[in-house]
mmCIF file of C-alpha atoms in Angstrom:
data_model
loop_
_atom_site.group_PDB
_atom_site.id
_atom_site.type_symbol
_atom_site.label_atom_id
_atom_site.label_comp_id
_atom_site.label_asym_id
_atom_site.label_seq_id
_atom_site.Cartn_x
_atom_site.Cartn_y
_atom_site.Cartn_z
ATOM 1 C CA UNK A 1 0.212 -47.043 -4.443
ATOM 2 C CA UNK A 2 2.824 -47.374 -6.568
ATOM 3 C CA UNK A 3 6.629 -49.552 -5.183
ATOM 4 C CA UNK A 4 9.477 -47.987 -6.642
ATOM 5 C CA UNK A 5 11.851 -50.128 -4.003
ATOM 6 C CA UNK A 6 12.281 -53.912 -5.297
ATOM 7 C CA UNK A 7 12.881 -54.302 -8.911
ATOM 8 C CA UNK A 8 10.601 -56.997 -10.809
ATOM 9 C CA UNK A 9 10.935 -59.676 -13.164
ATOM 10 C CA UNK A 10 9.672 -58.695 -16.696
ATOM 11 C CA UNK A 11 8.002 -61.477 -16.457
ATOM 12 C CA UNK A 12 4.787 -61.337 -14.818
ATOM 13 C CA UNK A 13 4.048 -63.147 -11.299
ATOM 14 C CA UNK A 14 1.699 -66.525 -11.771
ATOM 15 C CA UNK A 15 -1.265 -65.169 -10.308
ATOM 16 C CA UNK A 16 -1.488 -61.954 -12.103
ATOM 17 C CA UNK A 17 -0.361 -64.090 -15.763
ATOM 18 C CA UNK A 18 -3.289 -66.254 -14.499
ATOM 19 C CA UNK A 19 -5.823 -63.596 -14.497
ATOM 20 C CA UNK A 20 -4.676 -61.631 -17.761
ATOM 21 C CA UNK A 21 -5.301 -65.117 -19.373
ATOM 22 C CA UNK A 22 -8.319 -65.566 -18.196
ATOM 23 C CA UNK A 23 -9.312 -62.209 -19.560
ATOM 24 C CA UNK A 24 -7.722 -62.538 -22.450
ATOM 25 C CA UNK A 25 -9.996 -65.945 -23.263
ATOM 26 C CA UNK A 26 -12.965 -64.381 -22.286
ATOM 27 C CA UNK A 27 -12.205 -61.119 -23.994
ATOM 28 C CA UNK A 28 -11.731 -63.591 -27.079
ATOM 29 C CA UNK A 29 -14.973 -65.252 -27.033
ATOM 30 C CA UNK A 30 -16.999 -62.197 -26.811
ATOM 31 C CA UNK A 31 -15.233 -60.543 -29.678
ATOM 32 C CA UNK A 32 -14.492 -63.245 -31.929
ATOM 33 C CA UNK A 33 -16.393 -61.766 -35.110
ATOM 34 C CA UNK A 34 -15.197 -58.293 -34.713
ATOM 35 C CA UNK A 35 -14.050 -56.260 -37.508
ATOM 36 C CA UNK A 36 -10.561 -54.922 -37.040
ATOM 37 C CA UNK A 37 -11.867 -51.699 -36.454
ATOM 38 C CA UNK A 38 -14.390 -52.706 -33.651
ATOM 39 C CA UNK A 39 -11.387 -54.958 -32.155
ATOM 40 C CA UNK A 40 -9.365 -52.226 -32.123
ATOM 41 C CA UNK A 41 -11.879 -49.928 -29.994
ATOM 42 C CA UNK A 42 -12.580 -52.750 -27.473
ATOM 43 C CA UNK A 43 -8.976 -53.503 -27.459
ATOM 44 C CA UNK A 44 -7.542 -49.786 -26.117
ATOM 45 C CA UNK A 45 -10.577 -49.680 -23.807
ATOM 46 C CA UNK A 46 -10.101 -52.437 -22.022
ATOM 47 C CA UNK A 47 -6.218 -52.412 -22.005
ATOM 48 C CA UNK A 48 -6.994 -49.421 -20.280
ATOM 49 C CA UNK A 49 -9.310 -49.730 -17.908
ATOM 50 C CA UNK A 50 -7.007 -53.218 -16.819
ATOM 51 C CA UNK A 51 -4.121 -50.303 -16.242
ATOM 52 C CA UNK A 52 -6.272 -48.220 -14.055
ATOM 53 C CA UNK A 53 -8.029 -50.875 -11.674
ATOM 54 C CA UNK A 54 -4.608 -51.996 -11.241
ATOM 55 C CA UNK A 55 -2.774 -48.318 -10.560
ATOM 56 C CA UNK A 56 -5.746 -48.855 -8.370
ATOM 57 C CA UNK A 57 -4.706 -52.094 -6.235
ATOM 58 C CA UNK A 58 -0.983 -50.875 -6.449
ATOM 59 C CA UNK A 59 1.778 -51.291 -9.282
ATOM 60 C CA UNK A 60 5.165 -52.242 -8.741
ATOM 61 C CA UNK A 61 7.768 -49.819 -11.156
ATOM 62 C CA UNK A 62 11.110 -50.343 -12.656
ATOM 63 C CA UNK A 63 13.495 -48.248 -14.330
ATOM 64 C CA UNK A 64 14.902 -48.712 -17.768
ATOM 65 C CA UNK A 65 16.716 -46.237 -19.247
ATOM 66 C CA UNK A 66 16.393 -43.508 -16.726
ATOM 67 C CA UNK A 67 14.536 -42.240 -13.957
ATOM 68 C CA UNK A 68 11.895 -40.821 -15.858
ATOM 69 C CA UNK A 69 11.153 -43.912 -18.257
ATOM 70 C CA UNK A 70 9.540 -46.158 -16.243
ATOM 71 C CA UNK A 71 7.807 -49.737 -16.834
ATOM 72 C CA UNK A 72 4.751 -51.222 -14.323
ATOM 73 C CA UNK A 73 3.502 -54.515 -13.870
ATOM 74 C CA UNK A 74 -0.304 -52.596 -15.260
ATOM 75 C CA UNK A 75 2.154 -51.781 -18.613
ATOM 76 C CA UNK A 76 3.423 -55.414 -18.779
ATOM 77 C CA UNK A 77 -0.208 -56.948 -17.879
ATOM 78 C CA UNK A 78 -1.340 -54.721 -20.590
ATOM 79 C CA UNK A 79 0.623 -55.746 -23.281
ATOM 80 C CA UNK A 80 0.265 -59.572 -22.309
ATOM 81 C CA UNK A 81 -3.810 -59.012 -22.954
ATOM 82 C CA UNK A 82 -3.262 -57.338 -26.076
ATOM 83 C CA UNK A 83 -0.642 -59.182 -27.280
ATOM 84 C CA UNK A 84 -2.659 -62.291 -25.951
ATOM 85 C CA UNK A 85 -6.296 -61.119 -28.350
ATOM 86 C CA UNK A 86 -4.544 -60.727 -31.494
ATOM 87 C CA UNK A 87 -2.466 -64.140 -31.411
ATOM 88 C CA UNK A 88 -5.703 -65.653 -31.185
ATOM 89 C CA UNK A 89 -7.825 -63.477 -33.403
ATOM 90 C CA UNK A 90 -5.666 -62.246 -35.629
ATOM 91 C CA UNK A 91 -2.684 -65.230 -35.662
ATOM 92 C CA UNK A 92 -1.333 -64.034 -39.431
ATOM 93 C CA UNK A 93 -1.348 -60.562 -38.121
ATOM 94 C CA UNK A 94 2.381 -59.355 -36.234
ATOM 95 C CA UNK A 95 2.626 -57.685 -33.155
ATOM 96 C CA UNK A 96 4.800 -54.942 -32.001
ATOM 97 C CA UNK A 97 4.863 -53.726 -28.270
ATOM 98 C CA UNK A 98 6.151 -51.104 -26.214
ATOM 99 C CA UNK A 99 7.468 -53.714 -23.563
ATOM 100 C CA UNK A 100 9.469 -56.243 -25.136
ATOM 101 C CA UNK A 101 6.339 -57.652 -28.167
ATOM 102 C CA UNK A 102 7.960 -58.092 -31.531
ATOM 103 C CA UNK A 103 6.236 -60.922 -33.045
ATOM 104 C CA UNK A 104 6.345 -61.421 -37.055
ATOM 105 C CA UNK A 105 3.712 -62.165 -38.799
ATOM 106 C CA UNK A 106 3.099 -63.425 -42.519
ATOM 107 C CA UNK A 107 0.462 -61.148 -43.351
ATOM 108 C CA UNK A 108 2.382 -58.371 -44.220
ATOM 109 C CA UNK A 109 0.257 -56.382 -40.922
ATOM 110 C CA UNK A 110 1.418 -55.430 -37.633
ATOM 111 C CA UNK A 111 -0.529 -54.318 -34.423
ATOM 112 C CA UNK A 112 1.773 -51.236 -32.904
ATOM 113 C CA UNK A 113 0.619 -51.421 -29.394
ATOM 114 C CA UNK A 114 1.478 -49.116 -26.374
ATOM 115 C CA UNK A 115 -0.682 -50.379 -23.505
ATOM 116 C CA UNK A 116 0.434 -47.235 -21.007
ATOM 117 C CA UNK A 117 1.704 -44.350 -22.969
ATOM 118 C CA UNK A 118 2.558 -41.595 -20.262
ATOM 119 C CA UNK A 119 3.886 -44.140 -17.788
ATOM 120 C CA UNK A 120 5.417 -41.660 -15.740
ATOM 121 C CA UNK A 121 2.130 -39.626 -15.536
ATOM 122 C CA UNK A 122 0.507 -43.345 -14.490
ATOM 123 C CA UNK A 123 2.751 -43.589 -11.410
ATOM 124 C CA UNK A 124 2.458 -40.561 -10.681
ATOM 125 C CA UNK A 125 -1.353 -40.452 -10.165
ATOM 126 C CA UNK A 126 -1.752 -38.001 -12.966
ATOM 127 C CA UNK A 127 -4.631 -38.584 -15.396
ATOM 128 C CA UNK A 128 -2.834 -37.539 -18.188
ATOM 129 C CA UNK A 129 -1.841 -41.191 -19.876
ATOM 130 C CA UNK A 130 -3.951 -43.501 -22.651
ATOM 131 C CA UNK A 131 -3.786 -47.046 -23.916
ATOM 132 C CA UNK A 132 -2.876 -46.982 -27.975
ATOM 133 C CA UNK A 133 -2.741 -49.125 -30.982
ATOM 134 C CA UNK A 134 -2.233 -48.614 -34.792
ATOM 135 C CA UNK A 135 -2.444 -51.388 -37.821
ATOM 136 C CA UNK A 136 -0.174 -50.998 -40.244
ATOM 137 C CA UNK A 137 0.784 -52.309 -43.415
ATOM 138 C CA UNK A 138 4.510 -53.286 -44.412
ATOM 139 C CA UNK A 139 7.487 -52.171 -41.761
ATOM 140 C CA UNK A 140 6.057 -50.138 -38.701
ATOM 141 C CA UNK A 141 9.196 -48.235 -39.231
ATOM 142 C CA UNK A 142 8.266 -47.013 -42.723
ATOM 143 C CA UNK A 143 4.556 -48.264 -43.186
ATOM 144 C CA UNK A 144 3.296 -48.261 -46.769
ATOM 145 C CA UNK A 145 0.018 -47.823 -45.071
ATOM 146 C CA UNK A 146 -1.243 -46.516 -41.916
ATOM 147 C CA UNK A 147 -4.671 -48.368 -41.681
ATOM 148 C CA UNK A 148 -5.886 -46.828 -38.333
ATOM 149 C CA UNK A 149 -5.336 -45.794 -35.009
ATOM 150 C CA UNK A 150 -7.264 -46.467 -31.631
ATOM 151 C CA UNK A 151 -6.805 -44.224 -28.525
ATOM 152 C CA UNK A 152 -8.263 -44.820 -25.092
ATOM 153 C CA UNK A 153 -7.394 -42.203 -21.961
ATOM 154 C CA UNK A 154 -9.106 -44.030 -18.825
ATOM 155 C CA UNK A 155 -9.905 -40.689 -16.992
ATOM 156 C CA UNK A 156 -11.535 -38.679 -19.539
ATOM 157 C CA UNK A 157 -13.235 -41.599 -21.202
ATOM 158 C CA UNK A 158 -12.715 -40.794 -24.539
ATOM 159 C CA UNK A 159 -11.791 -43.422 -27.260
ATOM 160 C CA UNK A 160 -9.968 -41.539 -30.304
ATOM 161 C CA UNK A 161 -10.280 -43.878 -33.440
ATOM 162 C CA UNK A 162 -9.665 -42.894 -37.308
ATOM 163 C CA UNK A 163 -6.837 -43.122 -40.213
ATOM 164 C CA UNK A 164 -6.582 -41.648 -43.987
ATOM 165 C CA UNK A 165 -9.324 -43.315 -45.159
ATOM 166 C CA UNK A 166 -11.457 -43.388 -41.927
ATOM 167 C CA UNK A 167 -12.726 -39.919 -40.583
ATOM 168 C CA UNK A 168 -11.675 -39.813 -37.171
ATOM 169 C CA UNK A 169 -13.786 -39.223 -34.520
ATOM 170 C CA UNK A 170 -13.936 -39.793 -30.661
ATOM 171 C CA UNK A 171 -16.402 -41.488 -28.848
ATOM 172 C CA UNK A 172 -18.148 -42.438 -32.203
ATOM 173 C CA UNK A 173 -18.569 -38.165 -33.029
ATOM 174 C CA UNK A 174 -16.939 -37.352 -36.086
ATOM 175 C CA UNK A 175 -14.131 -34.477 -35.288
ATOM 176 C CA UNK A 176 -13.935 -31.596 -37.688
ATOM 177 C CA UNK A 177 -11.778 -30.976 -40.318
ATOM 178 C CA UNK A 178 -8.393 -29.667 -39.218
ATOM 179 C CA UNK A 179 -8.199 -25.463 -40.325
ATOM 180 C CA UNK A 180 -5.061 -24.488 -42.331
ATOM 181 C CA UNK A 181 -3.739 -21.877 -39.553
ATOM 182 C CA UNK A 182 -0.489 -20.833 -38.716
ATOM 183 C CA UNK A 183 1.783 -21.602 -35.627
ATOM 184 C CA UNK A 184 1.539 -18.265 -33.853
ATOM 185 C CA UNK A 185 -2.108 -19.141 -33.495
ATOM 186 C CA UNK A 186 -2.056 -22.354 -31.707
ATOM 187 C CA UNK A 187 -0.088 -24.554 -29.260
ATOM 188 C CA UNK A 188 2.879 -26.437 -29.608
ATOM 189 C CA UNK A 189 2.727 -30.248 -27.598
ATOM 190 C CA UNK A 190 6.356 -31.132 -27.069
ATOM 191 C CA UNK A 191 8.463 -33.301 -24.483
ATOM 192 C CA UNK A 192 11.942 -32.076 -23.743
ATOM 193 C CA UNK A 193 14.100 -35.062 -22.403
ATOM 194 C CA UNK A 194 16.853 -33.263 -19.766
ATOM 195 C CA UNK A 195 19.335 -35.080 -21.294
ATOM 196 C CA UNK A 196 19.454 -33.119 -24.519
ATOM 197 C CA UNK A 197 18.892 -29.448 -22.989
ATOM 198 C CA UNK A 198 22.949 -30.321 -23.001
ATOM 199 C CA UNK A 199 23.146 -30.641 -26.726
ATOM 200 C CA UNK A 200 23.274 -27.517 -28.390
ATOM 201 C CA UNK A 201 22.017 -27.905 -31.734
ATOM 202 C CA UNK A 202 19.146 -30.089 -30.234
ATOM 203 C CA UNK A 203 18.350 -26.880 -27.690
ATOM 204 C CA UNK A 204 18.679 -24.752 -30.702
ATOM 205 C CA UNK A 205 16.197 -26.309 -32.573
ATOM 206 C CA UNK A 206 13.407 -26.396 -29.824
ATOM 207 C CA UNK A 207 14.248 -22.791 -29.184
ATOM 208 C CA UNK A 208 13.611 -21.919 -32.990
ATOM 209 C CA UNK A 209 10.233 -23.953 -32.752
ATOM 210 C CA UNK A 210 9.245 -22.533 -29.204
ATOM 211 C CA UNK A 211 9.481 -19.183 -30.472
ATOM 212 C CA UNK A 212 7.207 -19.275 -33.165
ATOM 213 C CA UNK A 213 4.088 -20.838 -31.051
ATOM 214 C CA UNK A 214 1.503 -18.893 -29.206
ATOM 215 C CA UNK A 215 2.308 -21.353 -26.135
ATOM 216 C CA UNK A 216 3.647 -24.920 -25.316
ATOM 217 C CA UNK A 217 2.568 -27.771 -23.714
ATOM 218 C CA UNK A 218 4.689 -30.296 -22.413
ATOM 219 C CA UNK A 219 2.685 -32.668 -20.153
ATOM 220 C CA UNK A 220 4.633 -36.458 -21.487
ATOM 221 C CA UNK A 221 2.242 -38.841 -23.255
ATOM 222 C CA UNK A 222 2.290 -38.333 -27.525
ATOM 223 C CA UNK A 223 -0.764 -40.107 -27.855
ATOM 224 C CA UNK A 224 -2.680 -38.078 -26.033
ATOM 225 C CA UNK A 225 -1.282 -34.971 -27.137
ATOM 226 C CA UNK A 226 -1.858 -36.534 -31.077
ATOM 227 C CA UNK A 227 -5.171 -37.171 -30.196
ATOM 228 C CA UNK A 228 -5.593 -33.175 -29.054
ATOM 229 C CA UNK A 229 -4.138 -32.294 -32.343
ATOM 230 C CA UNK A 230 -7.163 -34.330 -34.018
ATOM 231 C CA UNK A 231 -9.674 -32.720 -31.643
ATOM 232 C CA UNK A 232 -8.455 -29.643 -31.981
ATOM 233 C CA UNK A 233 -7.613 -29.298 -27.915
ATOM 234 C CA UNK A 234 -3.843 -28.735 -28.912
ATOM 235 C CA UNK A 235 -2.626 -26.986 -32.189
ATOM 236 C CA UNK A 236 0.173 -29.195 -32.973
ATOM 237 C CA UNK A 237 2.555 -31.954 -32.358
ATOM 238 C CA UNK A 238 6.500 -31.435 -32.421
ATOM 239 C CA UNK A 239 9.135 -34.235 -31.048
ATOM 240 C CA UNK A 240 12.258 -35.932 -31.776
ATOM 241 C CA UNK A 241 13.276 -39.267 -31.644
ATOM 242 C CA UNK A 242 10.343 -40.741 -31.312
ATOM 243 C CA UNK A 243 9.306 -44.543 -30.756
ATOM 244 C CA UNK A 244 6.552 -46.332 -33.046
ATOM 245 C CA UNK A 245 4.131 -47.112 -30.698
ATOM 246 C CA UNK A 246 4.662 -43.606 -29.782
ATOM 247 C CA UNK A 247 3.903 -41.807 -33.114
ATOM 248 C CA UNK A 248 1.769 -44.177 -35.042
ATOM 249 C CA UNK A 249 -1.343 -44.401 -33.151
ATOM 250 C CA UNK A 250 -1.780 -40.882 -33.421
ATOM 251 C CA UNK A 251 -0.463 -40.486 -36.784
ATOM 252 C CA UNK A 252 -3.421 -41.626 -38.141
ATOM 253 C CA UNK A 253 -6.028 -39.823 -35.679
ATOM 254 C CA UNK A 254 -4.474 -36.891 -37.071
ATOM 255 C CA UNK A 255 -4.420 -37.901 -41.172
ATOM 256 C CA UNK A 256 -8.085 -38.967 -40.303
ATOM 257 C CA UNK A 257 -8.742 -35.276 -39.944
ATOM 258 C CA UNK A 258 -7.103 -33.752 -42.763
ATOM 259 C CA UNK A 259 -3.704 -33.209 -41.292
ATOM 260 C CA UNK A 260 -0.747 -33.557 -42.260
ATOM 261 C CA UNK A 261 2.018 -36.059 -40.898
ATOM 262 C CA UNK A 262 5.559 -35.696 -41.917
ATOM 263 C CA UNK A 263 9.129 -36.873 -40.384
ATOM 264 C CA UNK A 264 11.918 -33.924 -40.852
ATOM 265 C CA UNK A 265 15.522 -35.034 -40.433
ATOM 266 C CA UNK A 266 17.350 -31.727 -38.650
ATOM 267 C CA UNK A 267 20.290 -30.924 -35.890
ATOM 268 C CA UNK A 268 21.063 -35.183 -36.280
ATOM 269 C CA UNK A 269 17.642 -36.045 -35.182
ATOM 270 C CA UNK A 270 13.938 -37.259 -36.949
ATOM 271 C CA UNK A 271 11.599 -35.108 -36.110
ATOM 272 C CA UNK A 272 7.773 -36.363 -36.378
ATOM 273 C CA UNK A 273 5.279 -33.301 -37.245
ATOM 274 C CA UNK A 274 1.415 -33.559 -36.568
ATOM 275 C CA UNK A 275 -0.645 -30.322 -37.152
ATOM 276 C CA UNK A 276 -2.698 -28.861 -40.330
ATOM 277 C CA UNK A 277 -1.101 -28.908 -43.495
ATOM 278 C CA UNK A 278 0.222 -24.879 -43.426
ATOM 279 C CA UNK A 279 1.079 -25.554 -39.318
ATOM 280 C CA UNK A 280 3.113 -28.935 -40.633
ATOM 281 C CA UNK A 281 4.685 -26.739 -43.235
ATOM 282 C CA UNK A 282 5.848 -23.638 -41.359
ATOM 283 C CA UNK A 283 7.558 -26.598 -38.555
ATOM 284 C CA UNK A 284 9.204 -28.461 -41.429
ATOM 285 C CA UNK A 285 10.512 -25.029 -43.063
ATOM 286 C CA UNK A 286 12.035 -23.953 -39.469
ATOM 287 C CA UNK A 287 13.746 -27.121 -39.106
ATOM 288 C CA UNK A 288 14.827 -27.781 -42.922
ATOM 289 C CA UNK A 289 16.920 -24.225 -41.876
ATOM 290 C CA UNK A 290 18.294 -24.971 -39.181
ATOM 291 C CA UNK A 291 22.604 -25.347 -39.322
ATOM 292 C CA UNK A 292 23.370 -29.042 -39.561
ATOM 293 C CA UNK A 293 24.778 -30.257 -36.208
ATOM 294 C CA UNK A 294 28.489 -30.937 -35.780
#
């Protein structure tokens, strides 16, 4: 059940802030010698399976910048447990967090954490939502390195984890090297916000890409769809504007399988590309052509 009445604090109530940190310390002493990659894994899992037992019990939901984009006390709890395991594992490490986390660090890392990506999906009752991460090295806004990335969706049960240098696979199966194939082969996963069906060059743009798919899929939670891209479920990933937590994560699931990652700037917008390399290249070429927007 999910109440959609009374606005929350961001702050979480006492008793649920008492039980996330009494996860958190027992989550802590059980994984206290875990590689970053291991810590990572365990870290998405159980972010997300603390999401769904609470969807579970009942959320409360607020609104932030519109009706669609949504925050729950299960996204908020989420973070806080997350955000909670690497102060104490990793305290040189920063963090960065969908819901309100920006802690620096001194190590020159940062843990890019979305603990429900697909909210509205998760309030919804749809399955279609994950819990992600990605370690990165320098500014999360223009990392010099993209270590790795760590995917958990609750429903299916899988756990996507790879980067560059680490094959990705999911569930511990190594996923196949992404084909070079072109766009009128494969899918397109794209969200299209209301809001900018209104500007033209925006709708322009989308219609250019749309056309040149053999179908679309717009079902609202990037990491998922990234993680389709590496599995080869979905052909490609095409979105503007896009938030860190929201790209990152499966960024590097998708580098971990040969493909290629790129940010286009076109009709006053970034663009972030996911797909193989020719795919990536025929989406950057349509939008490097586009008229510039007024």
């Amino acid at each position: 059940m999910v109440d959609m009445d009374q606005p929350r604090d961001t702050a979480l109530h006492s008793s649920l802030a008492d039980m996330i940190a009494t996860i958190t310390k027992t989550f802590v002493i059980a994984h206290d010698q875990d590689s970053d990659e291991h810590l990572a894994q365990a870290l998405v899992f159980n972010a997300g399976r603390l999401a769904w037992r609470m969807r579970e019990q009942g959320v409360s939901t607020d609104f932030k910048t519109s009706l669609s984009d949504v925050v729950t006390d299960a996204d908020r709890a989420a973070e806080q447990f997350v955000t909670g395991v690497i102060s104490a594992l990793r305290p040189e490490d920063g963090v960065l967090g969908e819901e309100g986390t920006h802690k620096p660090g001194t190590s020159g890392r940062t843990w890019v954490i979305d603990p429900v990506d697909g909210t509205y999906n998760f309030i919804s009752g749809s399955d279609y939502w994950c819990s992600a991460l990605a370690l990165v090295e320098g500014d999360p806004a223009d990392p010099d390195k993209v270590c790795f990335g760590a995917v958990h969706r609750p429903a299916m049960g899988y756990t996507w984890f790879g980067g560059k240098d680490i094959p990705t696979t999911r569930d511990g199966k190594a996923l196949p090297t992404l084909e070079n194939t072109s766009t009128e082969l494969i899918s397109m996963a794209t969200y299209l916000n209301p809001p900018f069906i209104a500007e033209p060059a925006l709708l322009n743009a989308w219609l250019s890409l749309a056309q040149g798919f053999l179908s679309w899929r717009m079902i609202g939670a990037g990491s998922v769809d990234l993680g389709g891209v590496a599995d080869g479920t979905l052909g490609a990933y095409v979105q503007h504007t896009v938030q860190d937590w929201d790209w990152l994560p499966g960024r590097a699931l998708v580098e971990g399988v040969g493909g290629t990652c790129i940010k286009v700037e076109a009709a006053g917008v970034t663009w972030c590309i996911a797909a193989n390399p020719q795919a990536a290249d025929e989406i950057a070429t349509i939008l490097r052509n586009l008229p510039p927007a007024n």
